[in-house]
CSV table of C-alpha atoms in Angstrom, one decimal:
chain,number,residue,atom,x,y,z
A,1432,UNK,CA,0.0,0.0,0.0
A,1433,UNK,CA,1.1,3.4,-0.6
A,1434,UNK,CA,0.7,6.5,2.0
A,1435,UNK,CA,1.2,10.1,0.9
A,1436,UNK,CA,0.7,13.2,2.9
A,1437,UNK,CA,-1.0,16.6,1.8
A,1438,UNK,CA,-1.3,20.0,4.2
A,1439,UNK,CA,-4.3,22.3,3.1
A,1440,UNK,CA,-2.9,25.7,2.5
A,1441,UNK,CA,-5.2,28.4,4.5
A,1442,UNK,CA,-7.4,25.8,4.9
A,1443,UNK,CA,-10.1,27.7,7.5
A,1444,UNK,CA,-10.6,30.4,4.4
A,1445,UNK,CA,-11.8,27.9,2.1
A,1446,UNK,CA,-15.2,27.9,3.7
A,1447,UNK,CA,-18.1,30.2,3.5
A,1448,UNK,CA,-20.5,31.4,6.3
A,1449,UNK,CA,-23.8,30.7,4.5
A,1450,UNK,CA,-26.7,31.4,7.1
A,1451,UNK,CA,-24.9,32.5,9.7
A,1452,UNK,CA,-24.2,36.2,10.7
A,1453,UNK,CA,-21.5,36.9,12.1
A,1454,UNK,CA,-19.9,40.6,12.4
A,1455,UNK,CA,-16.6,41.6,13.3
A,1456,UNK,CA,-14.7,45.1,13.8
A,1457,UNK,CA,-12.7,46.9,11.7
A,1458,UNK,CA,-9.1,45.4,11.6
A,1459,UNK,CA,-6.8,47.9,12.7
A,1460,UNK,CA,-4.7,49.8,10.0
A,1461,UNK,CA,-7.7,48.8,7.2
A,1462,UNK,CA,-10.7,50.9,8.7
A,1463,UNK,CA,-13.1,52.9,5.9
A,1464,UNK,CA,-12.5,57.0,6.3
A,1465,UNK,CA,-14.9,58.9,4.9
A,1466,UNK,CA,-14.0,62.1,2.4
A,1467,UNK,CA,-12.9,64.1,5.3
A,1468,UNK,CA,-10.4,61.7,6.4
A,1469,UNK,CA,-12.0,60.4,9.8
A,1470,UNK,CA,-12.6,57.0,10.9
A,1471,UNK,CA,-16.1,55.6,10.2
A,1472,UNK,CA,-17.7,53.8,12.9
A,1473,UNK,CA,-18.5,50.5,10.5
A,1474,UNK,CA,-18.3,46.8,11.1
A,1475,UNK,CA,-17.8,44.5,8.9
A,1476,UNK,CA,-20.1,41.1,8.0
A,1477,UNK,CA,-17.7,37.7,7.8
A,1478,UNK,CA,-18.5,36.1,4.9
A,1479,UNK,CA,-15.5,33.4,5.4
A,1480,UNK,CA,-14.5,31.2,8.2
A,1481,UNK,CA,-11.3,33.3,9.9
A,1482,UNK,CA,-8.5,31.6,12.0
A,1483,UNK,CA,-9.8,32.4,15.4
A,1484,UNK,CA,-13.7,31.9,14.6
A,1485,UNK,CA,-15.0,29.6,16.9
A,1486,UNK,CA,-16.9,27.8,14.1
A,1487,UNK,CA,-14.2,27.9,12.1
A,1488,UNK,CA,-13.2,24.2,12.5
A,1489,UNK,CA,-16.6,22.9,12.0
A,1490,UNK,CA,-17.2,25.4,8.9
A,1491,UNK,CA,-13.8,23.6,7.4
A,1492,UNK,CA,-14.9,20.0,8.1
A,1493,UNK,CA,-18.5,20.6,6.1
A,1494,UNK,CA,-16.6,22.1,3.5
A,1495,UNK,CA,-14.1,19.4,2.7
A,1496,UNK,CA,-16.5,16.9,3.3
A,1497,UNK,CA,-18.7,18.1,1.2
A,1498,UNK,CA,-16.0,18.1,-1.6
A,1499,UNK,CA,-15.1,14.5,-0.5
A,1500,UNK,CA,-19.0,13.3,-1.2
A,1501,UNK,CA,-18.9,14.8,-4.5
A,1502,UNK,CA,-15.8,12.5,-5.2
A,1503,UNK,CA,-18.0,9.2,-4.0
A,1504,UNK,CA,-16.2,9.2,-0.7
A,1505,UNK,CA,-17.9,8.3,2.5
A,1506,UNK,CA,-17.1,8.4,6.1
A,1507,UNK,CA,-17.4,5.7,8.6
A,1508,UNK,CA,-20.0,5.4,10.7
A,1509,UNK,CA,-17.9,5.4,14.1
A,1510,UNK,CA,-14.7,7.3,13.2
A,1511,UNK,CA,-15.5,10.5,11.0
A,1512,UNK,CA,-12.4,11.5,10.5
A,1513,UNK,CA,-11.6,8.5,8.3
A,1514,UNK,CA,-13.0,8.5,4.8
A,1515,UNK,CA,-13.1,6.0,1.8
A,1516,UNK,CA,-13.8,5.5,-1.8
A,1517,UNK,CA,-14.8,1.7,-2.2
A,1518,UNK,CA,-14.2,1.9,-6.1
A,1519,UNK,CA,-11.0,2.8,-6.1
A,1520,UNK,CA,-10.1,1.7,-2.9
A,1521,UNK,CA,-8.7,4.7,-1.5
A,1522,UNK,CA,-8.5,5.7,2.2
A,1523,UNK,CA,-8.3,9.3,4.1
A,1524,UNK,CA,-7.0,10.1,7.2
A,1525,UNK,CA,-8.5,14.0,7.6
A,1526,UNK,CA,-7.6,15.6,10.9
A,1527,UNK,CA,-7.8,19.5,10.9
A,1528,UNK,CA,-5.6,20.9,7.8
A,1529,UNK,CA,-3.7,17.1,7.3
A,1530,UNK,CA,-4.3,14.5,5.3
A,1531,UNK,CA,-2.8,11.0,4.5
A,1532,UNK,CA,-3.7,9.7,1.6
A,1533,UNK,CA,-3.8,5.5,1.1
A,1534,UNK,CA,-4.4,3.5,-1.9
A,1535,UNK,CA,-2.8,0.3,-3.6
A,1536,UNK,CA,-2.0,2.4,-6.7
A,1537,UNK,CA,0.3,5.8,-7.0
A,1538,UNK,CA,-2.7,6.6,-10.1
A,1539,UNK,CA,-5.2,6.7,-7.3
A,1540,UNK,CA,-3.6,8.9,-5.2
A,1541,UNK,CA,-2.5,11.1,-8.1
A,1542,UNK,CA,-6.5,11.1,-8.8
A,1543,UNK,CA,-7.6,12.6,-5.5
A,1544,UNK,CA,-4.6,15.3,-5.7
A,1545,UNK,CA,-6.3,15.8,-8.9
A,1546,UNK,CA,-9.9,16.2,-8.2
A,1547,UNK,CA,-9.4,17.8,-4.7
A,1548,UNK,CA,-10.7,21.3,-5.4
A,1549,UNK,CA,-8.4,23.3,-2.6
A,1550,UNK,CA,-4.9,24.5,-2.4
A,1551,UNK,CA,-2.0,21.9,-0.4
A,1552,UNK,CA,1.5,21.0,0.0
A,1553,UNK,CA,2.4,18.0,-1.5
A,1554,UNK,CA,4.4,16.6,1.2
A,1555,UNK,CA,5.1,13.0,-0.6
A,1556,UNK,CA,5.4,10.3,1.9
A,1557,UNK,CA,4.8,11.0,5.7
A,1558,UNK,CA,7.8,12.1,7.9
A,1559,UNK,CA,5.8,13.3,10.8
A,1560,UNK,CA,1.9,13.4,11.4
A,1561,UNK,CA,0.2,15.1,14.6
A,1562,UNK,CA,3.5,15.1,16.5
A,1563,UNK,CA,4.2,12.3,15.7
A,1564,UNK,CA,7.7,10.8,13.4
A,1565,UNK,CA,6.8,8.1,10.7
A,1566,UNK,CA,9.1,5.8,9.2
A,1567,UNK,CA,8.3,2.9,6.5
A,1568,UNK,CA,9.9,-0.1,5.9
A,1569,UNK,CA,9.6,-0.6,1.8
A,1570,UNK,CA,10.2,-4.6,2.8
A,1571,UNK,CA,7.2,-5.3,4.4
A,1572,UNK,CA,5.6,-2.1,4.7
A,1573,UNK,CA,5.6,-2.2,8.7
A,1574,UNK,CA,5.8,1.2,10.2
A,1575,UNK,CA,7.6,2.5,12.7
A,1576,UNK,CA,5.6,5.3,15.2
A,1577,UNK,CA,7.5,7.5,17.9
A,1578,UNK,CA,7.6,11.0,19.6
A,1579,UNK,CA,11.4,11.1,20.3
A,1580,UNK,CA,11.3,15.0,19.1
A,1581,UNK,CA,8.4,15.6,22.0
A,1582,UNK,CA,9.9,13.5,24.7
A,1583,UNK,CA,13.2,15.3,24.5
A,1584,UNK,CA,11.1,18.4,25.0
A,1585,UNK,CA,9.3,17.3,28.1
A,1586,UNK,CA,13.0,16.2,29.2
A,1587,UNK,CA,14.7,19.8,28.5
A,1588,UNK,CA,11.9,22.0,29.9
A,1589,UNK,CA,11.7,19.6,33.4
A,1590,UNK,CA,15.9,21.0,32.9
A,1591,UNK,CA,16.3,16.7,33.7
A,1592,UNK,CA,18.4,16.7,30.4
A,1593,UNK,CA,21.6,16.4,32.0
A,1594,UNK,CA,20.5,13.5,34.7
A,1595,UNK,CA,21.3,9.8,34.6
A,1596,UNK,CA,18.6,7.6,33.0
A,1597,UNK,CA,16.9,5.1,34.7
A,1598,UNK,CA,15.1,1.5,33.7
A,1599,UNK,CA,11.6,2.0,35.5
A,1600,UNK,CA,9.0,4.4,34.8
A,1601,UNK,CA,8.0,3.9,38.3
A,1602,UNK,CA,9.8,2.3,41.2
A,1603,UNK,CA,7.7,-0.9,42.4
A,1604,UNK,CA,7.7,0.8,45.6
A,1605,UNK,CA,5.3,3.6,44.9
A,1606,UNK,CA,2.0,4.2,46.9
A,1607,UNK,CA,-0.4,6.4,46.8
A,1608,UNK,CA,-1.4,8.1,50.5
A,1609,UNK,CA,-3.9,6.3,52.2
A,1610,UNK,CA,-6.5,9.3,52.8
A,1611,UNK,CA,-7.1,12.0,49.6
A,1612,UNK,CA,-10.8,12.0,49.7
A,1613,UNK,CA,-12.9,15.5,50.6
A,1614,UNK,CA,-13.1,15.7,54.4
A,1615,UNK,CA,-17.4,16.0,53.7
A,1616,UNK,CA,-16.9,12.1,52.9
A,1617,UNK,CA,-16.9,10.2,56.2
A,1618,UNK,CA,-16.4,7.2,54.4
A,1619,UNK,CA,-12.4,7.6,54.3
A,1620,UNK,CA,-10.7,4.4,54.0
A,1621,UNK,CA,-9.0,3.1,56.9
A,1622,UNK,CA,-11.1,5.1,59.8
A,1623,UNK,CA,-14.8,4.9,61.1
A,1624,UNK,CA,-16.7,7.3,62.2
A,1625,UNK,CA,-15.3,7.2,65.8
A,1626,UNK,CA,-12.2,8.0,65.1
A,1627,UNK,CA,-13.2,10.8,62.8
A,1628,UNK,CA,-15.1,12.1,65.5
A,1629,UNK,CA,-12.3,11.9,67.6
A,1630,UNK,CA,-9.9,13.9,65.8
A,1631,UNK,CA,-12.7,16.4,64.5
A,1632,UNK,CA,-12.9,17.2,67.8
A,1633,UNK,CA,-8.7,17.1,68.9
A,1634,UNK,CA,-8.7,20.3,65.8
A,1635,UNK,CA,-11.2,22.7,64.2
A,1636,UNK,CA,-9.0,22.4,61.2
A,1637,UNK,CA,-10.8,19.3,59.4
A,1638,UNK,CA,-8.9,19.4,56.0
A,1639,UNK,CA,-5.7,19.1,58.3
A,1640,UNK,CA,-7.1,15.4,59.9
A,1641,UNK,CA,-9.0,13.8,56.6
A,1642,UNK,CA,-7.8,16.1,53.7
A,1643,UNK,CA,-4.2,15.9,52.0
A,1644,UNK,CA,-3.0,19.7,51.5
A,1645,UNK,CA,-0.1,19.7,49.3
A,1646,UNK,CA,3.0,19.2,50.9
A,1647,UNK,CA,5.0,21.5,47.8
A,1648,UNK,CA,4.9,24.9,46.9
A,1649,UNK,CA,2.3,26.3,44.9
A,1650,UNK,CA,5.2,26.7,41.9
A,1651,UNK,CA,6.1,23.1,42.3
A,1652,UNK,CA,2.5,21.5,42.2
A,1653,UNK,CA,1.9,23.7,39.1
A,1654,UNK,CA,5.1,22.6,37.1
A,1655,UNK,CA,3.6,19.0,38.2
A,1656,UNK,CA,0.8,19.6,36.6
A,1657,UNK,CA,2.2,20.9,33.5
A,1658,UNK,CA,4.8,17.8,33.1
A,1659,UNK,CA,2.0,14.9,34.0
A,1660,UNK,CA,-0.6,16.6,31.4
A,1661,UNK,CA,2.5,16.5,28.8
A,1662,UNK,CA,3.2,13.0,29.7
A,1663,UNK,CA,-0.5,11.9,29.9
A,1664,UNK,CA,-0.8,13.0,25.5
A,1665,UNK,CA,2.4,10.4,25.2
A,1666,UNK,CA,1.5,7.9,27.2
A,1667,UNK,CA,-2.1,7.9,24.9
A,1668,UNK,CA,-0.7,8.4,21.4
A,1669,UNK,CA,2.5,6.0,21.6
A,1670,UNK,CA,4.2,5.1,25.1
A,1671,UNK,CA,1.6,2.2,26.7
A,1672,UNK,CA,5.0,1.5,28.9
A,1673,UNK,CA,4.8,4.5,30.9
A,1674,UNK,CA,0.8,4.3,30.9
A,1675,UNK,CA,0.0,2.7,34.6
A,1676,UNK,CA,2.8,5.6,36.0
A,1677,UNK,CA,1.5,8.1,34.0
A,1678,UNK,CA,-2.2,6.9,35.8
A,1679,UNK,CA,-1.0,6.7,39.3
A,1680,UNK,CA,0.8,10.3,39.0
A,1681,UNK,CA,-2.5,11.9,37.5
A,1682,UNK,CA,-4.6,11.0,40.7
A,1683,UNK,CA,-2.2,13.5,42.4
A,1684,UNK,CA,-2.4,16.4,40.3
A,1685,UNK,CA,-4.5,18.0,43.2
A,1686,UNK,CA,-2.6,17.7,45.6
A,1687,UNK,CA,1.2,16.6,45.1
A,1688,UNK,CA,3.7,15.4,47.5
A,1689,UNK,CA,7.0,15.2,47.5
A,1690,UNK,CA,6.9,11.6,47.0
A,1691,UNK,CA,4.7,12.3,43.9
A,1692,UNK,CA,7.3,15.2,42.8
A,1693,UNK,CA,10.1,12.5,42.6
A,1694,UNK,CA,8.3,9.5,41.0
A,1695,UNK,CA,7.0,12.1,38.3
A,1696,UNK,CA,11.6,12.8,38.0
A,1697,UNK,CA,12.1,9.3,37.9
A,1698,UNK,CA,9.7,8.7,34.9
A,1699,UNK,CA,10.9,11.6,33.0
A,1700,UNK,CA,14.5,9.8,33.6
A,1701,UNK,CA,12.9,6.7,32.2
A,1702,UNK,CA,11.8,8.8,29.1
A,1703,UNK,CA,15.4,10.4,28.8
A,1704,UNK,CA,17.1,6.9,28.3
A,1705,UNK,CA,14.1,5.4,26.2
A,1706,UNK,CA,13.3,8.5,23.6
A,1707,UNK,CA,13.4,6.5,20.7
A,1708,UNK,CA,11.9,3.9,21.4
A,1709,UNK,CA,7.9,3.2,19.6
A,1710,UNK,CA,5.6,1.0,17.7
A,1711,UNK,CA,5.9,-0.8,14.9
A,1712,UNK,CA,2.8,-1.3,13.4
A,1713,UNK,CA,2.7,-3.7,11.0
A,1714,UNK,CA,5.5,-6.1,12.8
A,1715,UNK,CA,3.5,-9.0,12.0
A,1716,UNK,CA,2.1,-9.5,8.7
A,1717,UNK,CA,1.1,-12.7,8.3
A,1718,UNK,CA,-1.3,-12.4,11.2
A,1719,UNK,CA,-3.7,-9.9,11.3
A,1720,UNK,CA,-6.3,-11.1,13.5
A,1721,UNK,CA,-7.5,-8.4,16.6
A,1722,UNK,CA,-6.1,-9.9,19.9
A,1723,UNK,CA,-6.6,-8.5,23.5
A,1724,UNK,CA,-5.5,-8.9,26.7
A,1725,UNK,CA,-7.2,-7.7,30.3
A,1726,UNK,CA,-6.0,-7.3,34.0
A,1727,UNK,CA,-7.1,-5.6,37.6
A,1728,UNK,CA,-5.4,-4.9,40.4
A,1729,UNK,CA,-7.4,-5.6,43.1
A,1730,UNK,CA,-7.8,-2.3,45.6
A,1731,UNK,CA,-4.4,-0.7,44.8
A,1732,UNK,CA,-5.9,2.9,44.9
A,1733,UNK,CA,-6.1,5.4,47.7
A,1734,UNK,CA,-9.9,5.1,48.1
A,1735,UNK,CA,-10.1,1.0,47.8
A,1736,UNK,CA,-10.9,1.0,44.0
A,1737,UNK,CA,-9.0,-1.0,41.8
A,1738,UNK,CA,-7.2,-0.1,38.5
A,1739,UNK,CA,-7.8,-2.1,35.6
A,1740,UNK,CA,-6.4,-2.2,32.0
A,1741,UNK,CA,-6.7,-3.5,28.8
A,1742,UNK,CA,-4.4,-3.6,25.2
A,1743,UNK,CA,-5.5,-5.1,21.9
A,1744,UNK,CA,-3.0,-6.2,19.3
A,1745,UNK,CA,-3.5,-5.8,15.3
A,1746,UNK,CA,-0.8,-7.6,13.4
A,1747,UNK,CA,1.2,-7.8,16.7
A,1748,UNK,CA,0.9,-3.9,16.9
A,1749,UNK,CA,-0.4,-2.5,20.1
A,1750,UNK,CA,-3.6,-0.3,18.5
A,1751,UNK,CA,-5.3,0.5,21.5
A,1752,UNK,CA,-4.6,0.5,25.2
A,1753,UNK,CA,-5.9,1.9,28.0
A,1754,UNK,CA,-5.0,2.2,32.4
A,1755,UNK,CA,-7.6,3.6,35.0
A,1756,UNK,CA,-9.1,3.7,37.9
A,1757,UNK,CA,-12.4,1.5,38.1
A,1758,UNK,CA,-15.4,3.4,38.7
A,1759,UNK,CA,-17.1,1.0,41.5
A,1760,UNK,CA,-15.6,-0.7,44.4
A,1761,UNK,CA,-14.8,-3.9,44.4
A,1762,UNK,CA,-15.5,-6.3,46.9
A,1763,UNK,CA,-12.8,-9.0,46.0
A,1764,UNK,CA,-10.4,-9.7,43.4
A,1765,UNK,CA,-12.9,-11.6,41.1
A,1766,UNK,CA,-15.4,-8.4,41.0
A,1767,UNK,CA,-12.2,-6.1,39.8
A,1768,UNK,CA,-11.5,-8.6,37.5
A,1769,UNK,CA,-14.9,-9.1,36.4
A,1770,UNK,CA,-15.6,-4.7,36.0
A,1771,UNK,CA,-12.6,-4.8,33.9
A,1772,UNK,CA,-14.0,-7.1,31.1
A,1773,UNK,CA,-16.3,-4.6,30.7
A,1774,UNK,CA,-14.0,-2.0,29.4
A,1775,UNK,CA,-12.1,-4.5,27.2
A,1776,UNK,CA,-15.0,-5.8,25.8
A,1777,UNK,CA,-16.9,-2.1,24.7
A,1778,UNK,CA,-13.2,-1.4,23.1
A,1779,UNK,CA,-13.2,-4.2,21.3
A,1780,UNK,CA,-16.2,-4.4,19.6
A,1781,UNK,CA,-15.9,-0.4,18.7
A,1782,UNK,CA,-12.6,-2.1,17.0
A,1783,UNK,CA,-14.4,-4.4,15.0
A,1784,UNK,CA,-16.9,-1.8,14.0
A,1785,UNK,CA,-14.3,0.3,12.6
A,1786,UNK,CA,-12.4,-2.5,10.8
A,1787,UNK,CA,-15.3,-3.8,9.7
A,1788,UNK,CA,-16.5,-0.4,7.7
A,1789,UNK,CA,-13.0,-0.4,6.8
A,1790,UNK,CA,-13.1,-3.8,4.8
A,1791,UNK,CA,-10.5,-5.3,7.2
A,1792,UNK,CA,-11.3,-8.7,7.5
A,1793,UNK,CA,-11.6,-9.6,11.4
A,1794,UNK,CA,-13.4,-13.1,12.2
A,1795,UNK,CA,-15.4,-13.9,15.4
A,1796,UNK,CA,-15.3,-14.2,18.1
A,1797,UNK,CA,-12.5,-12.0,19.6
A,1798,UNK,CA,-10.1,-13.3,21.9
A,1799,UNK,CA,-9.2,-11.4,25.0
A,1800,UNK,CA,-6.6,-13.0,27.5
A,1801,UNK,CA,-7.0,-13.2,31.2
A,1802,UNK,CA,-5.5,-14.2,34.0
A,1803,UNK,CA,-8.3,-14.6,36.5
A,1804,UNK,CA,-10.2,-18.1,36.8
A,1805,UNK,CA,-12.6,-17.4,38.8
A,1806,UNK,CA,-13.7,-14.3,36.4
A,1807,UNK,CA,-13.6,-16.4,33.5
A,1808,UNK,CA,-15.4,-19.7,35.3
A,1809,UNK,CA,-18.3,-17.3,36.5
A,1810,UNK,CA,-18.7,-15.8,33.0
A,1811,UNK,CA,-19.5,-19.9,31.7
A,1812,UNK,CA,-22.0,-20.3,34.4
A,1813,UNK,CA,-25.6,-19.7,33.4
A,1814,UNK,CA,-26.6,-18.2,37.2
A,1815,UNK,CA,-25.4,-15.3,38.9
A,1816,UNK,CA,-22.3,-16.4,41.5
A,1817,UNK,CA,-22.1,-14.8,45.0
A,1818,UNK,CA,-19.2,-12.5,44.1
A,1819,UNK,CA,-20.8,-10.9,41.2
A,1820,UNK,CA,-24.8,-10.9,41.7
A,1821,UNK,CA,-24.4,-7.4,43.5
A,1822,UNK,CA,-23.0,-5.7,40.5
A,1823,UNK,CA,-24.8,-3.8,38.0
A,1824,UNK,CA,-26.5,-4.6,35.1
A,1825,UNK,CA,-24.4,-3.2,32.9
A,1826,UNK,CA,-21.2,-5.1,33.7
A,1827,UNK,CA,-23.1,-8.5,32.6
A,1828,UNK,CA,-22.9,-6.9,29.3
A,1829,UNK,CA,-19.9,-9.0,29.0
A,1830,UNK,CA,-21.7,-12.1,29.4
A,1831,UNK,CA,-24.0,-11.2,26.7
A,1832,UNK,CA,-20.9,-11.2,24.3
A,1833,UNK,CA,-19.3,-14.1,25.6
A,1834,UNK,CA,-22.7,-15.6,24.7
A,1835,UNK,CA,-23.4,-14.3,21.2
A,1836,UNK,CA,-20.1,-15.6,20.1
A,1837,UNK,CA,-18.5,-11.9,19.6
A,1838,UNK,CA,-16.2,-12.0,22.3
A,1839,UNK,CA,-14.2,-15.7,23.8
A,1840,UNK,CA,-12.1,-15.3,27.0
A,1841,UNK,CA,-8.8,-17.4,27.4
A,1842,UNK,CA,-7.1,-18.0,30.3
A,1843,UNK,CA,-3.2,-17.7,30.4
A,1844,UNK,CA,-0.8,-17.3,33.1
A,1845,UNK,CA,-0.2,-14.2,34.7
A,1846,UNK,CA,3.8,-13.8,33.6
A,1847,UNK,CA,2.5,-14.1,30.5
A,1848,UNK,CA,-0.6,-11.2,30.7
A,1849,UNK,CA,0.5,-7.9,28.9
A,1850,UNK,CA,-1.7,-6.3,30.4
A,1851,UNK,CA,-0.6,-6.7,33.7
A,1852,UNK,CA,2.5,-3.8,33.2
A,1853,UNK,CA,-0.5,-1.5,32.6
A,1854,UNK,CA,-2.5,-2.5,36.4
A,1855,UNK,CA,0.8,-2.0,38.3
A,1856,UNK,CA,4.8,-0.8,38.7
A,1857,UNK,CA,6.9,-4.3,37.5
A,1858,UNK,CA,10.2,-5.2,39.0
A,1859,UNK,CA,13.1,-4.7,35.8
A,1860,UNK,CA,13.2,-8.1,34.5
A,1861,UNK,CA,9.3,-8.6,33.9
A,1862,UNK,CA,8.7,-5.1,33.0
A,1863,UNK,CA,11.1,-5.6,30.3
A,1864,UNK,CA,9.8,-8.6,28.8
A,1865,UNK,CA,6.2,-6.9,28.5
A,1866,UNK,CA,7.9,-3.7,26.9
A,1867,UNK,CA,9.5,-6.2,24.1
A,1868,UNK,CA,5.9,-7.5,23.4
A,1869,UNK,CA,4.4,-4.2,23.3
A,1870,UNK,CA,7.0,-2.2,21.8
């Protein structure tokens, strides 16, 4: 397959405001003077979409989707951004002012470049796309994804350029304080009402007892802030290794410590000494069926929740991934595993959808890896068990699809779960084995 890239020059001015009225002022240096030289109190009506409009984007997407339906192009149904013509078999990746252009033929793409009726850049074959550097493999096509260019950004401004890298994202020691919850919440793990009582009483200062105040300065927590919402775009778009610190560091953006302060250094060290590495989508050809794997870690957060995790595979490429705090509480092991099937599954039937509308062949059902037993022995059973009957409806959703034949769950050992390096910090040797699988 061939990929090409084009950039829409000006691309906001291309479209019109049709029923809307919008005015604007004068621009300064351009107003109309009347025959006596002064100023005249005018405004002028926008009759095009202006960098800065607020409708601007949306103005720019009808436009060049209109033009794209006038070439026999459609959208999919769940992903808007990606277009295709199923007669020439031509794909489009649209987001804002880029475009990457996919077809089997060069004649196809020259066709579209053709027939498009706006001004671009013909930037040939993609060298970087939304922050992101591309590089192809002419062999076997696979390519290679990373954000080396970014990470040594996040490295230089933290001024951590010059410090020794490290192997961990996040020492295995890491915890999050016990209490963090709004002192109105008298359900705060680890003390009953008593002892609330008790201290409420010892000082009138209640956020001092059951709230945790930031232990930094106020410049500190903000540069925290700054650094983890930097490292929270990576960890989506192309680093699933640093996604369960990336998680854990979030939850603290509130109120940091100087615990937090130094785990978010010792990531950023990670990143320093791992810059270039990526994805390689594509590494397996020959296999191209959708794969996933799922994992919980049973009451690991500050509040008793549990984090759970999921990452498919496509072609033996990491496509999707994702590491976060469940929503409920879970009241064992089984349950967290249980909740966290629910995620997995919702993510990978939208995955099917949108390879399916993309006419990439995907047979059912679609197997997700797990390491619990007891999750995977009460999905089989046709009545509620004990440690699940309590949980909402919607989390038996998964049973429906283990049912219907879209989904089958297979149990594997837990050494051998990928998504177990996204529930929890790994000691070197295991954490390195997952990275190898996922990157």
């Amino acid at each position: 397959m061939i990929i090409e890239q084009v950039d829409y020059t000006a691309a906001y001015l291309n479209a019109m405001i049709d029923d809307r009225v919008i005015y604007m002022r004068q621009p300064t240096g351009f107003e109309t003077r009347g025959l006596d030289g002064e100023k005249k109190d005018e405004i002028c009506l926008v009759l095009q979409a202006l960098y800065g409009l607020r409708q601007a984007g949306h103005l720019w997407y009808e436009t060049l989707a209109n033009a794209l339906r006038d070439m026999d192009f459609q959208p999919l149904l769940d992903e808007p951004c990606i277009w295709i013509h199923r007669e020439k078999q031509i794909w489009i990746l649209l987001y804002v002012d880029d475009t990457l252009i996919a077809a089997f033929k060069a004649a196809e793409i020259d066709w579209f470049k053709t027939m498009i009726p706006f001004r671009y850049k013909d930037l040939g074959k993609p060298a970087r796309f939304l922050g992101s550097s591309l590089s192809r493999n002419n062999e076997n096509g696979a390519i290679f994804l990373n954000q080396a260019a970014y990470t040594e950004e996040v490295v230089v401004k933290s001024g951590l350029q010059d410090a020794s890298h490290v192997y961990l994202p996040m020492k295995t020691g890491y915890k999050c304080p016990d209490i963090t919850r709004d002192p109105k919440d008298k359900d705060v793990r680890g003390q009953n009402d008593k002892d609330i009582q008790r201290e409420q009483n010892d000082d009138d200062d209640v956020a001092s007892w059951a709230y945790d105040k930031p232990s930094v300065s106020k410049e500190e927590a903000s540069a925290y802030m700054e650094d983890i919402g930097k490292l929270g775009w990576l960890a989506d778009k192309s680093r699933p290794d640093i996604a369960v610190a990336v998680n854990k560091l979030q939850r603290r953006t509130s109120a940091p410590r100087q615990e937090d302060i130094d785990a978010l250094k010792q990531l950023i060290r990670y990143l320093k000494g791992t810059k270039n590495l990526g994805i390689l989508l594509g590494r397996n050809g020959d296999n191209n069926d959708l794969v996933g794997y799922v994992d919980a870690s049973y009451q690991d957060c500050e509040d008793g929740k549990s984090t759970e995790a999921y990452i498919f595979f496509h072609a033996g490429s990491p496509i999707s991934w994702n590491s976060r705090k469940e929503e409920i509480v879970a009241r064992s092991s089984t349950s967290a595993e249980y909740v966290a099937m629910d995620g997995a599954v919702r993510e990978a039937m939208w995955l099917y959808k949108v390879m399916k509308q993309m006419g990439i062949h995907q047979d059912l059902p679609i197997t997700i890896f797990t390491d619990s037993d007891n999750a995977h022995t009460i999905m089989k059973k046709d009545n509620f068990a004990k440690a699940t009957k309590w949980l909402d409806a919607r989390y038996h959703f998964v049973r429906h699809a283990v049912r219907t034949g879209i989904i089958s769950f297979t149990l594997i050992l837990s050494a051998e779960n990928v998504a177990d390096a996204l529930t929890k910090p790994l000691g070197r040797e295991q954490f390195e084995r997952m990275r190898e699988i996922m990157m």
